[in-house]
Amino acid sequence: MSCIEERPSNCQYCGYDCAVIATVEDGRVTKLRPDPARYPYGASVMASCKRWPMNVEALDAPDRINFPLRRKGERGSGQWERVSWDEALDDIAARLADLAAEHGPATLASAIGGPHCSFWPLHRFMNRFGSPNNMGIGQICWNPRIWMDMVTFGWTVEADIVAGLTECLFIWGTNPAHSDNSAFWAHIQAYAAGAGSLVVVDPRKTEAAEIADVWLPVRPGTDAVLALGLLNVIIDEGLTDDDFMEAWCHGFDELARAVAPWTPEEVAQVCGVPAEDIRRAARLFGRARAAAIVSGRGIDQLGRAVPHIHRGICCLRAVTGNVDVPGSCLLAEAPDFVSELVMEQSDEVAEGCWEASLNRGRTPLQSFDGYDALRALTEKLGRTPPMRYLTSALPDYVLTAMETGEPYPVRALIVNATNPLLTYGDSLRVRRALEGLDLLVVLEYHMTPTAALADYVLPAAGALERPVLQVHGGVANAAYGGPAAVAPLYERKRDYDVFRELGLRLGQEDAWPEETLEEAFAASLAPTGLSWEEFCATGLYWPAPTPRKHEQLGRDGAPRGFATTTGKIELASELLPRFGGPRVPEPVLAGRLGEEAPGAGERLILVTGARRQPYNASMYFENPRFRAQCPAPQATVSPATAARLGLVAGEAVELETVAGTARFLLDIAPMRDDTVSADYGWWRPEDDPAAPHFGAMEESNANLLTVCAKDEPLIGTWSYNAIPCRLRPYAGRLGWQDDTDTTSL
Ligand SMILES: Nc1nc2c(c(=O)[nH]1)N[C@H]1C(S)=C(S)[C@@H](COP(=O)(O)OP(=O)(O)OC[C@H]3O[C@@H](n4cnc5c(=O)[nH]c(N)nc54)[C@H](O)[C@@H]3O)O[C@H]1N2
Ligand SMILES: Nc1nc2c(c(=O)[nH]1)N[C@H]1C(S)=C(S)[C@@H](COP(=O)(O)OP(=O)(O)OC[C@H]3O[C@@H](n4cnc5c(=O)[nH]c(N)nc54)[C@H](O)[C@@H]3O)O[C@H]1N2
Ligand code: SF4
Ligand SMILES: [Mo]
């Protein structure tokens, strides 16, 4: 007789980690449905999400990696032999020990991607091994904002969009209609349908721009100037909250002097948006009782302009009194659970680890020195920033150390939940650097182009086979997640187990007291008073943050203020100049805007990676339903640009930048006439992921057009947007054009 049970678990196809109930028959998941009893139940989220049904099929999909694989033959040749976990981990540990003995432990680097899983187990392993060289997406996703929020307010803030309270909302360089699986986007739509005004800053006329009161189609990469212009109007027209500033802001006069030259007319010249619209947007923001700003990776990926844009946005909030008040934004609370830093064991690193940091003195803020200076401030108010994100190594430096051995050789790499051949800047450089390594280990679900280069591909357990506890780097007092429905299938392993078992082989016995991931999560939650099982019953720990924390009295009877050098919001920063940075935001343009665009064709400004459902970065191209719905990578231009160039929708085009060329099918949509937007992440899982074509990653991969060289001096941010390029028709055919039938995928 078969045994049928219903077990709670979570989808893990995006950061929501929605609660599901799995029907488990004889140890196999056969069905899935939304769980209305646990976080983040909202019928609309899962009703409109196309991904979660993939969970059941992905669990047993023929293209999943199920056993440890060891390379046979040439690197990248696609020949593998199945080995046992013991063979794989013994050999990896022995080779890492040999390499560390020869070159020092920093010879091992690691690479992570978006927030697909908990990264602290990898980082704990790296800390204890003694290497600071974890590469991530830090410099271009999330952490420029985290840095500048922390520099300005002493901690991060999150927009608090409340119907009836929020009177103005800015959506700046983000398009939640595609990047967020509907809950947040539905919230924005509901907001926009009410009385509050909506301003969208985006070179493309996104879904959000369609419903906005003001669309500011900013010239890519000029957002810092726009922020100064908005501040100029707000200050000039007396729309500031002077009582708040008097009590809580530092450096207003300096800021006012810096924005004075940036009248809407001046700004209009640089940003290519009408002066009158800048005034309207500034007035909507300045006159609102409560106003909020949501920003995204559109402005995180603009090289040297990035800190100025984020500091400008911080100042907009502060001068109008929109900080830590309901309807504007709230400063996150320190987590009650064990912080990311402690989970990573970043305070217990092996000796010499930080000294070996490649960022040291080169990206002074995104370094251990920058981190320590920040932490000394935030800890005054009991908050510890996540260390590994804010110190992650600049990929450019790590690649250089792989390529040249300077300043020391990086000879080994562990890749966890990322596909750098598609998602890191300058794909061909990344591929060459990885090809030259002594040891490449990739933990994956699928044989990606990156995995195809590995010495070992290790089978990762994913959703339903792995519990999840999402804490977003521990920058807020919010945690959500839930249990696994089944034990890992085949010989897949949870990443915690992989790094623990590797660590135990390398003398890290005291670093891994918890035997299982569930025990580790339980230890993390212990200070909240909840057991892992109690937490799983609701899947959520989120005491609502209290507003106006700066006014609360501390133990000394004085208001707590903000965790900055001055105890106030720093319109003029006292911290940044210590690292060579500016006190106030400056009119800095994206690093590559001034660059030449080689080759023939129309010169346009390229933005890459605008999110498109149902895909996520380089994932899900193997799904035939998705491919039928969205069959090819597109380069999008405005109707006027297409007409000017005599191009029609669906024809093949080529883009060229200083970095290289890539080919797409043309799409036409409302946007700026000087801009082209290229999809990113595209490769063909149905093609051989191995050499010489690596899943066609040289055809339509937007990162053939980018470089990852340091551009921003404090953090190191490079550019995925605002890149001069040429657009021209392409005479050949693209692989995608021959895909008449995707059912064979
Ligand atoms: N040109 C350009 N490049 C960009 C961007 C852009 O906008 N333009 N965006 C950047 C941004 S913001 C980001 S965050 C990155 C994203 O970059 P990545 O995170 O590298 O992108 P993904 O395609 O999501 O890669 C995830 C890979 O990990 C595997 N995987 C997923 N979950 C797990 C897991 O839990 N464990 C393991 N072991 N494997 C897993 C998947 O099979 C997939 O191959 O791309 C960046 N690159
Ligand atoms: N479907 C899907 N969802 C995703 C992802 C995915 O790959 N696919 N990735 C996830 C990840 S890792 C991330 S970081 C988030 C990102 O989520 P978002 O930040 O919302 O990213 P996008 O949807 O690409 O929106 C960025 C917007 O910035 C605009 N932009 C480009 N250049 C500029 C500029 O110079 N100035 C301004 N003001 N705007 C500019 C683009 O036109 C685009 O509309 O999405 C997450 N969700
Ligand atoms: S993909 Fe995201 S929104 Fe959709 S069900 Fe999964 S976790 Fe929820
Ligand atoms: Mo990201």
PDB file of N, CA and C and ligand atoms in Angstrom, residues 10-20 32 34 40 44-55 180-183 480 613-614 620, ligand 3:
ATOM      1  N   ASN A  10       8.514  25.025   0.937  1.00  0.00           N
ATOM      2  CA  ASN A  10       8.551  26.337   0.295  1.00  0.00           C
ATOM      3  C   ASN A  10       9.046  26.252  -1.134  1.00  0.00           C
ATOM      4  N   CYS A  11       8.448  27.042  -1.982  1.00  0.00           N
ATOM      5  CA  CYS A  11       9.015  27.258  -3.319  1.00  0.00           C
ATOM      6  C   CYS A  11      10.281  28.091  -3.109  1.00  0.00           C
ATOM      7  N   GLN A  12      11.306  27.875  -3.911  1.00  0.00           N
ATOM      8  CA  GLN A  12      12.506  28.705  -3.746  1.00  0.00           C
ATOM      9  C   GLN A  12      12.939  29.299  -5.083  1.00  0.00           C
ATOM     10  N   TYR A  13      11.954  29.534  -5.956  1.00  0.00           N
ATOM     11  CA  TYR A  13      12.309  30.085  -7.266  1.00  0.00           C
ATOM     12  C   TYR A  13      12.438  31.601  -7.282  1.00  0.00           C
ATOM     13  N   CYS A  14      12.140  32.255  -6.171  1.00  0.00           N
ATOM     14  CA  CYS A  14      12.530  33.654  -6.044  1.00  0.00           C
ATOM     15  C   CYS A  14      12.565  33.964  -4.565  1.00  0.00           C
ATOM     16  N   GLY A  15      12.937  35.172  -4.224  1.00  0.00           N
ATOM     17  CA  GLY A  15      13.166  35.527  -2.828  1.00  0.00           C
ATOM     18  C   GLY A  15      11.935  35.476  -1.934  1.00  0.00           C
ATOM     19  N   TYR A  16      10.742  35.384  -2.496  1.00  0.00           N
ATOM     20  CA  TYR A  16       9.553  35.282  -1.643  1.00  0.00           C
ATOM     21  C   TYR A  16       9.521  33.982  -0.850  1.00  0.00           C
ATOM     22  N   ASP A  17      10.078  32.920  -1.423  1.00  0.00           N
ATOM     23  CA  ASP A  17      10.043  31.610  -0.758  1.00  0.00           C
ATOM     24  C   ASP A  17       8.626  31.253  -0.305  1.00  0.00           C
ATOM     25  N   CYS A  18       7.675  31.320  -1.225  1.00  0.00           N
ATOM     26  CA  CYS A  18       6.264  31.121  -0.861  1.00  0.00           C
ATOM     27  C   CYS A  18       6.021  29.752  -0.242  1.00  0.00           C
ATOM     28  N   ALA A  19       5.093  29.743   0.713  1.00  0.00           N
ATOM     29  CA  ALA A  19       4.758  28.503   1.409  1.00  0.00           C
ATOM     30  C   ALA A  19       3.898  27.616   0.515  1.00  0.00           C
ATOM     31  N   VAL A  20       4.234  26.349   0.501  1.00  0.00           N
ATOM     32  CA  VAL A  20       3.464  25.384  -0.293  1.00  0.00           C
ATOM     33  C   VAL A  20       3.192  24.146   0.562  1.00  0.00           C
ATOM     34  N   LEU A  32       1.670  19.797  -5.641  1.00  0.00           N
ATOM     35  CA  LEU A  32       2.003  20.969  -4.835  1.00  0.00           C
ATOM     36  C   LEU A  32       0.816  21.917  -4.869  1.00  0.00           C
ATOM     37  N   PRO A  34      -0.556  25.946  -3.018  1.00  0.00           N
ATOM     38  CA  PRO A  34      -0.217  27.026  -2.095  1.00  0.00           C
ATOM     39  C   PRO A  34      -0.701  26.696  -0.687  1.00  0.00           C
ATOM     40  N   PRO A  40       4.196  33.691   2.607  1.00  0.00           N
ATOM     41  CA  PRO A  40       3.577  35.015   2.600  1.00  0.00           C
ATOM     42  C   PRO A  40       2.236  34.917   1.921  1.00  0.00           C
ATOM     43  N   SER A  44      -3.086  36.114  -4.552  1.00  0.00           N
ATOM     44  CA  SER A  44      -2.706  36.677  -5.846  1.00  0.00           C
ATOM     45  C   SER A  44      -1.259  36.341  -6.200  1.00  0.00           C
ATOM     46  N   VAL A  45      -0.399  36.192  -5.192  1.00  0.00           N
ATOM     47  CA  VAL A  45       1.014  35.956  -5.501  1.00  0.00           C
ATOM     48  C   VAL A  45       1.161  34.677  -6.308  1.00  0.00           C
ATOM     49  N   MET A  46       0.664  33.610  -5.748  1.00  0.00           N
ATOM     50  CA  MET A  46       0.887  32.336  -6.418  1.00  0.00           C
ATOM     51  C   MET A  46      -0.054  32.147  -7.598  1.00  0.00           C
ATOM     52  N   ALA A  47      -1.205  32.824  -7.544  1.00  0.00           N
ATOM     53  CA  ALA A  47      -2.131  32.690  -8.681  1.00  0.00           C
ATOM     54  C   ALA A  47      -1.482  33.232  -9.949  1.00  0.00           C
ATOM     55  N   SER A  48      -0.713  34.304  -9.806  1.00  0.00           N
ATOM     56  CA  SER A  48      -0.162  34.889 -11.028  1.00  0.00           C
ATOM     57  C   SER A  48       1.290  34.484 -11.268  1.00  0.00           C
ATOM     58  N   CYS A  49       1.863  33.677 -10.387  1.00  0.00           N
ATOM     59  CA  CYS A  49       3.247  33.256 -10.577  1.00  0.00           C
ATOM     60  C   CYS A  49       3.293  32.016 -11.463  1.00  0.00           C
ATOM     61  N   LYS A  50       4.149  32.100 -12.490  1.00  0.00           N
ATOM     62  CA  LYS A  50       4.228  30.975 -13.426  1.00  0.00           C
ATOM     63  C   LYS A  50       5.259  29.935 -13.009  1.00  0.00           C
ATOM     64  N   ARG A  51       6.029  30.257 -11.979  1.00  0.00           N
ATOM     65  CA  ARG A  51       7.188  29.384 -11.719  1.00  0.00           C
ATOM     66  C   ARG A  51       6.918  28.223 -10.777  1.00  0.00           C
ATOM     67  N   TRP A  52       6.065  28.431  -9.770  1.00  0.00           N
ATOM     68  CA  TRP A  52       6.056  27.421  -8.705  1.00  0.00           C
ATOM     69  C   TRP A  52       5.677  26.016  -9.172  1.00  0.00           C
ATOM     70  N   PRO A  53       4.812  25.881 -10.236  1.00  0.00           N
ATOM     71  CA  PRO A  53       4.541  24.497 -10.666  1.00  0.00           C
ATOM     72  C   PRO A  53       5.803  23.770 -11.136  1.00  0.00           C
ATOM     73  N   MET A  54       6.863  24.535 -11.469  1.00  0.00           N
ATOM     74  CA  MET A  54       8.114  23.899 -11.908  1.00  0.00           C
ATOM     75  C   MET A  54       8.723  23.031 -10.809  1.00  0.00           C
ATOM     76  N   ASN A  55       8.365  23.341  -9.543  1.00  0.00           N
ATOM     77  CA  ASN A  55       9.025  22.635  -8.436  1.00  0.00           C
ATOM     78  C   ASN A  55       8.928  21.121  -8.551  1.00  0.00           C
ATOM     79  N   ASP A 180       9.565  41.472  -9.787  1.00  0.00           N
ATOM     80  CA  ASP A 180       8.980  41.019  -8.528  1.00  0.00           C
ATOM     81  C   ASP A 180       7.792  40.151  -8.900  1.00  0.00           C
ATOM     82  N   ASN A 181       7.718  38.992  -8.275  1.00  0.00           N
ATOM     83  CA  ASN A 181       6.664  38.070  -8.706  1.00  0.00           C
ATOM     84  C   ASN A 181       5.293  38.450  -8.196  1.00  0.00           C
ATOM     85  N   SER A 182       4.936  39.660  -8.434  1.00  0.00           N
ATOM     86  CA  SER A 182       3.566  40.158  -8.348  1.00  0.00           C
ATOM     87  C   SER A 182       3.104  40.756  -7.024  1.00  0.00           C
ATOM     88  N   ALA A 183       3.539  40.313  -5.885  1.00  0.00           N
ATOM     89  CA  ALA A 183       2.958  40.859  -4.647  1.00  0.00           C
ATOM     90  C   ALA A 183       3.263  42.352  -4.513  1.00  0.00           C
ATOM     91  N   TYR A 480      12.004  34.612   7.189  1.00  0.00           N
ATOM     92  CA  TYR A 480      10.906  33.750   6.773  1.00  0.00           C
ATOM     93  C   TYR A 480      11.451  32.499   6.118  1.00  0.00           C
ATOM     94  N   GLN A 613       9.824  38.480 -17.096  1.00  0.00           N
ATOM     95  CA  GLN A 613       9.205  37.216 -16.681  1.00  0.00           C
ATOM     96  C   GLN A 613       9.050  36.348 -17.919  1.00  0.00           C
ATOM     97  N   PRO A 614       9.088  35.031 -17.785  1.00  0.00           N
ATOM     98  CA  PRO A 614       9.185  34.268 -16.548  1.00  0.00           C
ATOM     99  C   PRO A 614      10.627  33.884 -16.180  1.00  0.00           C
ATOM    100  N   TYR A 620      16.041  28.934 -16.308  1.00  0.00           N
ATOM    101  CA  TYR A 620      14.718  28.490 -16.798  1.00  0.00           C
ATOM    102  C   TYR A 620      14.593  28.478 -18.318  1.00  0.00           C
TER     103      TYR A 620
HETATM  104  S1  SF4 B   3       8.646  31.854  -7.798  1.00  0.00           S
HETATM  105 FE1  SF4 B   3       8.609  33.276  -6.074  1.00  0.00          FE
HETATM  106  S2  SF4 B   3       6.545  34.228  -6.121  1.00  0.00           S
HETATM  107 FE2  SF4 B   3       6.479  32.360  -7.368  1.00  0.00          FE
HETATM  108  S3  SF4 B   3       5.719  30.829  -5.951  1.00  0.00           S
HETATM  109 FE3  SF4 B   3       7.972  30.690  -6.011  1.00  0.00          FE
HETATM  110  S4  SF4 B   3       8.654  31.923  -4.296  1.00  0.00           S
HETATM  111 FE4  SF4 B   3       6.497  32.504  -4.709  1.00  0.00          FE
END
